[in-house]
Coordinates of C-alpha atoms and ligand atoms in Angstrom, one line a residue:
X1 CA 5.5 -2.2 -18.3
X2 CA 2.4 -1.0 -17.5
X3 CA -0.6 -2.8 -18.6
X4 CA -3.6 -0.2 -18.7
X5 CA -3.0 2.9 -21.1
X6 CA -3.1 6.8 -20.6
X7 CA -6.9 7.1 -21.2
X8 CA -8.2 3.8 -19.3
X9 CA -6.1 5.4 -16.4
X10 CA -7.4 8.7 -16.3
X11 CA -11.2 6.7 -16.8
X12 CA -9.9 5.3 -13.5
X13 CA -9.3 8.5 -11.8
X14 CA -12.6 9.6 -12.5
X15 CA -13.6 6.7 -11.1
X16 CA -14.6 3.3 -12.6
X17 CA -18.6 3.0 -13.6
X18 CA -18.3 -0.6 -13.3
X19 CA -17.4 -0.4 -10.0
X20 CA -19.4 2.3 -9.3
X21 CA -22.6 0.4 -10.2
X22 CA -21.0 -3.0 -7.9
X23 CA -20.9 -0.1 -4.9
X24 CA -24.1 1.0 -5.5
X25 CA -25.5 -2.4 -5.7
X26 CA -23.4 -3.0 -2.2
X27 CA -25.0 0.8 -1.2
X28 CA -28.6 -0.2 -1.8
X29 CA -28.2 -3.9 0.4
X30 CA -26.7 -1.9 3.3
X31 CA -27.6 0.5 5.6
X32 CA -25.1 3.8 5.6
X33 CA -22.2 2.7 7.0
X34 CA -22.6 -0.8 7.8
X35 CA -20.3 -2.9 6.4
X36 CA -21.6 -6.2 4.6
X37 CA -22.8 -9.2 7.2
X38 CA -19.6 -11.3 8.4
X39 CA -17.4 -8.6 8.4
X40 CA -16.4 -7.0 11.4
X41 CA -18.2 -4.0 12.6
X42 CA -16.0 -0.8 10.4
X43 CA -16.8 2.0 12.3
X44 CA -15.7 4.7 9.7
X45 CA -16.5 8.5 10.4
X46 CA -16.7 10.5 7.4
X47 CA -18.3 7.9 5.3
X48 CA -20.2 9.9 3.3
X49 CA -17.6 12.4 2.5
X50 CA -15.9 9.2 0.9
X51 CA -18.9 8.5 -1.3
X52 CA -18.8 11.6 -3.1
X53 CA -17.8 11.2 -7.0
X54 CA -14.5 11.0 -7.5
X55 CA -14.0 14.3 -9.0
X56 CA -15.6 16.2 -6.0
X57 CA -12.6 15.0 -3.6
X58 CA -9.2 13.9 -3.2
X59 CA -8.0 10.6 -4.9
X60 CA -8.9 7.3 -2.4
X61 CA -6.2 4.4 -3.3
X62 CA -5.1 1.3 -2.9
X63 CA -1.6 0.0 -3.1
X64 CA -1.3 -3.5 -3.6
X65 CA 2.1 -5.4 -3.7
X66 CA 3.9 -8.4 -2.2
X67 CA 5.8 -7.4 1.4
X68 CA 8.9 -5.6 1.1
X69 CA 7.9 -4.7 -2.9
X70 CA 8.3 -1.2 -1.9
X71 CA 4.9 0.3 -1.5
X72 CA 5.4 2.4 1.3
X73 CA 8.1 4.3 -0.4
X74 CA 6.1 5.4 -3.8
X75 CA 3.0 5.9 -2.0
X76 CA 4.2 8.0 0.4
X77 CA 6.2 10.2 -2.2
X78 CA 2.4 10.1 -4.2
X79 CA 0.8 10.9 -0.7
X80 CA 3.1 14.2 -0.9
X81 CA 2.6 15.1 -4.3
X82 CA -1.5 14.4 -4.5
X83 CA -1.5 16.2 -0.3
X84 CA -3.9 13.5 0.7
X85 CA -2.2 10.9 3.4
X86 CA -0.5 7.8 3.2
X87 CA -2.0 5.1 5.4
X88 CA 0.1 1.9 6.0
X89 CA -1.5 -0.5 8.2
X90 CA 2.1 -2.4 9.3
X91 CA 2.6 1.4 10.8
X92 CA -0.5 1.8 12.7
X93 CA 0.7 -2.3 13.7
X94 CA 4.0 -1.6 14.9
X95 CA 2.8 1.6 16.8
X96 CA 0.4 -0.5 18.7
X97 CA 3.2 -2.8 19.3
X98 CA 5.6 -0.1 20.7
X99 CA 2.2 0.9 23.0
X100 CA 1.7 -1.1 26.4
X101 CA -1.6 -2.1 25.7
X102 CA -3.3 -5.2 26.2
X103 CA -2.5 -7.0 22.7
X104 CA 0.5 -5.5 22.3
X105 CA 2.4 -9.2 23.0
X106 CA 0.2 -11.4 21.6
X107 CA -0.1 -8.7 18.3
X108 CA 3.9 -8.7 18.5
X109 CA 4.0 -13.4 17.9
X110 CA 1.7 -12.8 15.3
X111 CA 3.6 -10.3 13.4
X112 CA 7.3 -11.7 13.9
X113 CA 5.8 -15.0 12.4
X114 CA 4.9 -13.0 9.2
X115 CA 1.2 -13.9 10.1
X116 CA -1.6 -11.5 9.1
X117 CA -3.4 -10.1 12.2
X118 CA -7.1 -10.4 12.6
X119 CA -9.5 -8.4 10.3
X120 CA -11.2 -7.3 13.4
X121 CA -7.4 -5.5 14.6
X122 CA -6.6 -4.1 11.7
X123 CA -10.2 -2.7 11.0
X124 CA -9.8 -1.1 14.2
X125 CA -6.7 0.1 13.5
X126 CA -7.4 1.5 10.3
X127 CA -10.6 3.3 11.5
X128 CA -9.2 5.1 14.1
X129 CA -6.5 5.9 12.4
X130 CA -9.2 7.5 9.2
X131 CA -11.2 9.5 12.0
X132 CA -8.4 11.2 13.8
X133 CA -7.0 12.1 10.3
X134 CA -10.9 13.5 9.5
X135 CA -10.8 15.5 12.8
X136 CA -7.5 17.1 11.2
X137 CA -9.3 18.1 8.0
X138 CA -7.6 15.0 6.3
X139 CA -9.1 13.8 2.9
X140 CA -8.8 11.1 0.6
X141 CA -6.1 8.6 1.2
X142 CA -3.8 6.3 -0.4
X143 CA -4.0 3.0 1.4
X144 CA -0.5 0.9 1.6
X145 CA -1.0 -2.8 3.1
X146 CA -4.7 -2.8 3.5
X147 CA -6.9 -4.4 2.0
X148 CA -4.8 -7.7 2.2
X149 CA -7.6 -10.3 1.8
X150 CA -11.1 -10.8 -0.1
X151 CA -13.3 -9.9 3.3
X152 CA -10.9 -6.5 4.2
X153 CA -11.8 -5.5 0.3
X154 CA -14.9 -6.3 0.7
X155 CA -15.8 -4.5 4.0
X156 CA -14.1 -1.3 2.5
X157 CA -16.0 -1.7 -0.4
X158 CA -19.1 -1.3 1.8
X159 CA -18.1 2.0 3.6
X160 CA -16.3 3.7 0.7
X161 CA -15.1 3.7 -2.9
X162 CA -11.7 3.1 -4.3
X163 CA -11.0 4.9 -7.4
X164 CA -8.0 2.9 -8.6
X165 CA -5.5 0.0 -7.3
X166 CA -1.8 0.6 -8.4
X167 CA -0.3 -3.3 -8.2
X168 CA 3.4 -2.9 -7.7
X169 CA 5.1 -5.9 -9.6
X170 CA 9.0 -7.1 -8.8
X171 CA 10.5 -10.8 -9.1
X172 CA 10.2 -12.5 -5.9
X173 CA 14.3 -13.6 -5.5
X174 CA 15.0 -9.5 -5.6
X175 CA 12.1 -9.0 -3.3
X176 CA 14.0 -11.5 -0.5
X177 CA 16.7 -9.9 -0.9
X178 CA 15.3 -5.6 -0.5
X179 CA 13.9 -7.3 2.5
X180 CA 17.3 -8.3 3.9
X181 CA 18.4 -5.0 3.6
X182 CA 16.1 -3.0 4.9
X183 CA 17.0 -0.6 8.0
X184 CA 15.4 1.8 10.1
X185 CA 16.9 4.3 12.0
X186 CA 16.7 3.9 15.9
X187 CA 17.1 8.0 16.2
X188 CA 15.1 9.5 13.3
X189 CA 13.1 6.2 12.3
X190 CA 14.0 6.7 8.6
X191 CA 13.8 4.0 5.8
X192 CA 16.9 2.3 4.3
X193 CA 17.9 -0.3 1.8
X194 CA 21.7 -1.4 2.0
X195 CA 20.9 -4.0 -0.7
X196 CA 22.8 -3.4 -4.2
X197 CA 20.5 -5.6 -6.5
X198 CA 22.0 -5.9 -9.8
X199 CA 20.5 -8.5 -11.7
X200 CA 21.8 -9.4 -15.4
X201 CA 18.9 -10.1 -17.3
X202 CA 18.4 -13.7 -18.6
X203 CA 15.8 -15.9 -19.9
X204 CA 14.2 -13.2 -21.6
X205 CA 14.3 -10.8 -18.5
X206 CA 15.2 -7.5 -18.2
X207 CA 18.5 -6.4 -16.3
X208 CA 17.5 -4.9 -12.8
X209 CA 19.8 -2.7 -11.5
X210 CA 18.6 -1.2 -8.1
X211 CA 21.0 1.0 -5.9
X212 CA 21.3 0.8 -2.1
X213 CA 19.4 3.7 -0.4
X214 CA 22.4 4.6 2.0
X215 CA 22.0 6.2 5.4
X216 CA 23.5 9.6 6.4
X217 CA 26.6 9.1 8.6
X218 CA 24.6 10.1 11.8
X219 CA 22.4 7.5 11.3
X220 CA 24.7 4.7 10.4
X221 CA 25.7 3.6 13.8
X222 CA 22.2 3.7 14.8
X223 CA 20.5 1.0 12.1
X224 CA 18.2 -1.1 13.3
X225 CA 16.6 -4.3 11.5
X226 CA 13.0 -5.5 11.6
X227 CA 12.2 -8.1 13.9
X228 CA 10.0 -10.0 11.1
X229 CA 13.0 -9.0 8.3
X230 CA 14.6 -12.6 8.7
X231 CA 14.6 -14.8 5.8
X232 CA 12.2 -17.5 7.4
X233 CA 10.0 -14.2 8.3
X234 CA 10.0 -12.8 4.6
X235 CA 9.7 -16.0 2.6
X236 CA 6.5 -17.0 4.9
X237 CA 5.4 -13.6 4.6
X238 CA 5.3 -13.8 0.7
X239 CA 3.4 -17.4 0.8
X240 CA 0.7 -15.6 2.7
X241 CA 0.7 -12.4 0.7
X242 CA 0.3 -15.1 -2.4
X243 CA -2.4 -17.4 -0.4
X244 CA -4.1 -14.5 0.9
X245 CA -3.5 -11.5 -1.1
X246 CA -3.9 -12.5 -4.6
X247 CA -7.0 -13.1 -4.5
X248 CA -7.5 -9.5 -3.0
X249 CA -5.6 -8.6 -6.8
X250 CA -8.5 -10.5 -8.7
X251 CA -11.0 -8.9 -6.7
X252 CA -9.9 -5.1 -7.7
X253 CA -9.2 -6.6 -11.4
X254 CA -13.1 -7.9 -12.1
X255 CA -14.1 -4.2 -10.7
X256 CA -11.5 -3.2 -13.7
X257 CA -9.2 -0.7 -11.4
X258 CA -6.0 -2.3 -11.2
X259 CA -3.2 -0.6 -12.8
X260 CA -0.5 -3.4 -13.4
X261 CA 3.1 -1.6 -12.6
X262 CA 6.2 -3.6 -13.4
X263 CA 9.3 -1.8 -11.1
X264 CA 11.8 -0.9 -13.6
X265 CA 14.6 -0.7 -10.7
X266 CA 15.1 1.4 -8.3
X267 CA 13.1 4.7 -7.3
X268 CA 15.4 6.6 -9.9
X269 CA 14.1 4.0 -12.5
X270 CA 10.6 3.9 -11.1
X271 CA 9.5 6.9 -10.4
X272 CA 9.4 8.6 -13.3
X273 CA 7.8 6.0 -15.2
X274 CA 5.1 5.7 -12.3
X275 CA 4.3 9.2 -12.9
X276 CA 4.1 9.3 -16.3
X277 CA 1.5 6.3 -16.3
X278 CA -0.6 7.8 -13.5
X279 CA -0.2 11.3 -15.8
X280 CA 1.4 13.1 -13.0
X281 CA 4.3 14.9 -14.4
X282 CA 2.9 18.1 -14.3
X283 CA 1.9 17.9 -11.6
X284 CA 5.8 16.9 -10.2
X285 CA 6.8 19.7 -12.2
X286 CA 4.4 22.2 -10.4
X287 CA 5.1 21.0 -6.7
X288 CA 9.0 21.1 -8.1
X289 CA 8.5 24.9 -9.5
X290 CA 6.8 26.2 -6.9
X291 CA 9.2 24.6 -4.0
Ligands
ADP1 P1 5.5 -5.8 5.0 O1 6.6 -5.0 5.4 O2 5.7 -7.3 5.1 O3 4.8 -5.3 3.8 P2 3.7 -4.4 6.7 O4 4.7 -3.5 7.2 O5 2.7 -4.0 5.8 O6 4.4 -5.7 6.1 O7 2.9 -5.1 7.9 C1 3.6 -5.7 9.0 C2 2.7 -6.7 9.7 O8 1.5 -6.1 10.1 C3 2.2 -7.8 8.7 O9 3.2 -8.9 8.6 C4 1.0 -8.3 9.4 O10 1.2 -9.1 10.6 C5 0.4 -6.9 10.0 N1 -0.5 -6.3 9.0 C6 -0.4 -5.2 8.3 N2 -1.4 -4.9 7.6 C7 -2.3 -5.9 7.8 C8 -3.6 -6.2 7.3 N3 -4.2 -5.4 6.4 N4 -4.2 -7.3 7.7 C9 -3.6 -8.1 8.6 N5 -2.4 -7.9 9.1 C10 -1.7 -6.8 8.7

């Protein structure tokens, strides 16, 4: 169930004048491209290009959902559909932590606690991870695990605009267990799920019926699980996401640009209706005709 309709979406794709007037308050109080006092230094190329009105460029988005929801997948499928890239900061996290630099082990305790690394990191991260996609001719972006608190929203909010936050919604108990299934490949470094949720509906709840994502046989023997994918790991890492991130949900909902999304099921289920809300069908159809 999704919680804005058809027209207050595409208001949202053309970008949100209530925001637009809290960014150019933010604009007017800061010099270009410094981000607000407190926050760490954002040292984003390109700014500029990311100021221009919504309808001048390619979409800028923020996923927002709890760990393990299944952001990565549906933004990276809207990533390919929209051609603008998907940006997950846990990737640009754990390819520092396969890199032999100088954080690399104290980066690799905080992330198998389920902690959040430092704003300062992930900023950095995130930054060079924008420009080298700029030098590339990359634009626009759909954002997947950033902004996870009230001061990374806020520094982003001071270097560019965000036309629209899609918050990914699933019951917490079917969250645990996606988590528990998840697998990458060792060879290929593919994403699966060998979880078969299938959850009768009760106390006025919908059923849920979500299928495993199965590997190929060549990749089968060479699974691997996520160091943080424990239970301990995922149940802390959904009281932080709750302590930290919710608030980062409330922050995107008073600029009015959240787009609530209820997961029907799995991405059989889910996609469709995610496209239909976000008025993309065509488009799918388009991209599907001309492949
Ligand atoms: P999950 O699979 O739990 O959604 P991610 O793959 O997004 O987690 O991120 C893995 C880890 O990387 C997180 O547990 C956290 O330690 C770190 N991380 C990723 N994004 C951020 C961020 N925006 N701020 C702080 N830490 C982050």
């Amino acid at each position: 169930r999704a919680c804005l309709t058809m027209a207050a979406v595409q208001r949202l794709l053309r970008s949100s004048s209530v925001a637009a007037a809290g960014r150019r308050r933010m604009a007017t109080s800061l010099a270009p491209g410094q981000a607000p006092a407190a926050a760490p230094a954002f040292p984003f190329a390109g700014a500029e290009r990311r100021r221009r009105p919504a309808h001048e460029r390619n979409v800028q988005w923020v996923f927002l959902g709890c760990p393990g929801i299944g952001k990565g997948t549906y933004a990276s499928r809207l990533s390919r559909l929209l051609g603008v890239p998907h940006i997950a900061t846990g990737d640009l996290v754990r390819d520092e932590l396969a890199s032999t630099g100088p954080d690399a082990v104290q980066l690799k305790e905080i992330v198998n606690q389920g902690k959040l690394v430092s704003d300062e990191i992930i900023i950095n991260l995130l930054s060079k991870r924008l420009k080298k996609g700029e030098e590339k001719g990359e634009s626009g972006f759909i954002l997947d695990g950033f902004p996870r608190t009230v001061n990374q929203a806020e520094i982003l909010d001071g270097v560019t605009d965000i036309d629209m936050v899609v918050n990914l919604k699933l019951r917490e108990d079917i969250i645990v267990q996606k988590c528990l299934g998840r697998r990458i490949c060792g060879q290929c470094g593919k994403n699966f799920n060998l979880a078969c949720i299938d959850v009768k509906a009760e106390n006025g709840l919908p059923p849920i019926y979500m299928s495993p994502l199965l590997p190929p046989n060549n990749c089968m023997s060479k699974l691997l699980t996520r160091d943080d994918d424990t239970e301990e790991v995922v149940r802390n890492r959904l009281r932080i996401y709750n302590e930290m991130s919710q608030p980062v949900e409330d922050f995107y909902q008073k600029q009015g640009k959240v787009l609530e999304f209820d997961l029907p099921g799995g991405i059989p289920e889910s996609w469709p209706k995610l496209l239909d809300v976000l008025n993309l069908e065509d488009q799918q159809e388009m991209k599907l005709a001309a492949a």
